[in-house]
Amino acid sequence: MAPKWRELADKLAEQIRRGEYTPGQQLPHIRTLVEAGEGSKATVHAAYKALEAEGLVTSSRGHGTVVRQQVPLKRLGIARYDKSKWRDGDEVAFIADRVASGRGYRRNEQTQTVSRVVASPEVAAAHGLPEGAEVYARARLVKEGDQPTHTLTSYYRPEHVEGTRLVDPTPGPAGRGGGFRVLYDAGYEIDHMRERLFARTATPDEVKQLQLPPGEPVVELHRTTYTADGTVVEFAIGVHAASRFAWEYDFKVPDSAQDREGQQ
């Protein structure tokens, strides 16, 4: 016979799967279930911990136990940077992901802080700057509703962004079209990028900031953005909750042999 906490966890899991508790909805407080005769405080607590381990809910101080979004966001690859989205419209990258996923958004779901800092060795190397050089760091926390999805910090050379909206700490994207539009208007049209992705264990600060369940890894993104002449105009580091994104890339398959033949 299964222990009482397991029976309760299975019952709640089935209610979640049937949609009786929807993504983002808070489960009843432990005291409420105790008073409803579902078991002792220890029993309900153990059931909630089991649901968390199974990836059905997240628990955090101040937010209670909340049903997780089971369908991850599409994190678009090349398509999210389409110039027509930000140059001619107002779909900055995180909004492009929401639109592609059929999910709603609010512009203020991106908050930010801006500061002038000494570049780390990695940031300095990406920009080709000497050790000890200063850069602007534009750090954003992006949420879907109340749930954080990822952080993204972009680093810029001061001479590229001084006096622009990119150094304005007002919450939300940096005006219509976001940061890439600001660079475009300043004469730095982005031309190509390099992205590097890897998974790792989350730090304690990331667990707290992204409200991660126990054991969930993060996916770290390093993005280097260039103009046509090879000038680096942005180096960005993103940290994404692994379960909240499905990474999607759509591209033409290269044929280097055919390309060489065409050049002869």
Short mmCIF file of C-alpha atoms in Angstrom, two decimals, residues 3-90:
data_model
loop_
_atom_site.label_atom_id
_atom_site.label_comp_id
_atom_site.label_asym_id
_atom_site.label_seq_id
_atom_site.Cartn_x
_atom_site.Cartn_y
_atom_site.Cartn_z
CA PRO A 3 2.06 5.92 1.75
CA LYS A 4 -0.48 8.65 2.32
CA TRP A 5 1.72 11.37 0.79
CA ARG A 6 2.12 9.31 -2.39
CA GLU A 7 -1.62 8.85 -2.73
CA LEU A 8 -2.15 12.59 -2.32
CA ALA A 9 0.62 13.41 -4.80
CA ASP A 10 -0.93 11.05 -7.39
CA LYS A 11 -4.36 12.59 -6.83
CA LEU A 12 -3.06 16.13 -7.30
CA ALA A 13 -0.98 15.11 -10.33
CA GLU A 14 -4.07 13.69 -12.00
CA GLN A 15 -5.99 16.92 -11.26
CA ILE A 16 -3.18 18.92 -12.84
CA ARG A 17 -3.17 16.70 -15.95
CA ARG A 18 -6.95 17.04 -16.29
CA GLY A 19 -6.64 20.82 -16.14
CA GLU A 20 -8.34 21.29 -12.79
CA TYR A 21 -5.24 23.26 -11.83
CA THR A 22 -3.90 25.31 -14.73
CA PRO A 23 -0.36 26.55 -15.44
CA GLY A 24 0.48 29.47 -13.19
CA GLN A 25 -2.27 28.60 -10.70
CA GLN A 26 -1.28 28.20 -7.07
CA LEU A 27 -2.16 24.95 -5.35
CA PRO A 28 -4.06 25.18 -2.04
CA HIS A 29 -2.04 26.16 1.00
CA ILE A 30 -0.86 23.20 3.05
CA ARG A 31 -3.10 24.27 5.92
CA THR A 32 -6.15 24.21 3.60
CA LEU A 33 -5.54 20.59 2.61
CA VAL A 34 -4.86 19.60 6.20
CA GLU A 35 -8.18 21.13 7.26
CA ALA A 36 -9.88 19.33 4.34
CA GLY A 37 -8.71 15.99 5.77
CA GLU A 38 -6.08 15.22 3.13
CA GLY A 39 -3.49 14.36 5.77
CA SER A 40 -1.09 15.92 8.20
CA LYS A 41 1.11 18.91 7.47
CA ALA A 42 4.04 16.54 6.90
CA THR A 43 1.95 14.44 4.48
CA VAL A 44 0.88 17.41 2.35
CA HIS A 45 4.39 18.84 2.39
CA ALA A 46 5.82 15.52 1.19
CA ALA A 47 3.20 15.31 -1.57
CA TYR A 48 4.08 18.81 -2.79
CA LYS A 49 7.79 17.97 -2.74
CA ALA A 50 7.04 14.88 -4.87
CA LEU A 51 5.11 16.96 -7.41
CA GLU A 52 8.02 19.39 -7.54
CA ALA A 53 10.51 16.56 -8.15
CA GLU A 54 8.31 15.31 -10.98
CA GLY A 55 8.38 18.74 -12.64
CA LEU A 56 4.67 19.46 -12.26
CA VAL A 57 4.96 22.41 -9.86
CA THR A 58 7.45 24.91 -8.53
CA SER A 59 7.66 26.07 -4.95
CA SER A 60 9.23 29.27 -3.70
CA ARG A 61 8.94 31.54 -0.69
CA GLY A 62 6.35 34.23 -1.34
CA HIS A 63 4.84 32.44 -4.35
CA GLY A 64 3.66 29.18 -2.81
CA THR A 65 3.37 26.01 -4.90
CA VAL A 66 2.46 26.86 -8.49
CA VAL A 67 1.62 24.63 -11.46
CA ARG A 68 4.36 24.77 -14.06
CA GLN A 69 3.84 25.67 -17.69
CA GLN A 70 4.11 22.28 -19.37
CA VAL A 71 4.38 23.50 -22.97
CA PRO A 72 7.71 25.33 -23.34
CA LEU A 73 8.15 28.52 -25.28
CA LYS A 74 9.60 28.28 -28.75
CA ARG A 75 12.96 29.95 -28.53
CA LEU A 76 13.42 30.81 -32.21
CA GLY A 77 16.86 30.70 -33.79
CA ILE A 78 17.53 32.72 -36.91
CA ALA A 79 13.92 33.85 -37.34
CA ARG A 80 13.83 35.77 -34.05
CA TYR A 81 16.39 38.24 -35.44
CA ASP A 82 14.60 38.95 -38.74
CA LYS A 83 15.25 42.63 -39.46
CA SER A 84 11.67 43.19 -40.55
CA LYS A 85 10.54 42.36 -37.02
CA TRP A 86 12.55 45.06 -35.21
CA ARG A 87 13.59 47.51 -37.96
CA ASP A 88 10.16 47.83 -39.60
CA GLY A 89 7.99 46.67 -36.69
CA ASP A 90 8.21 46.27 -32.95
#
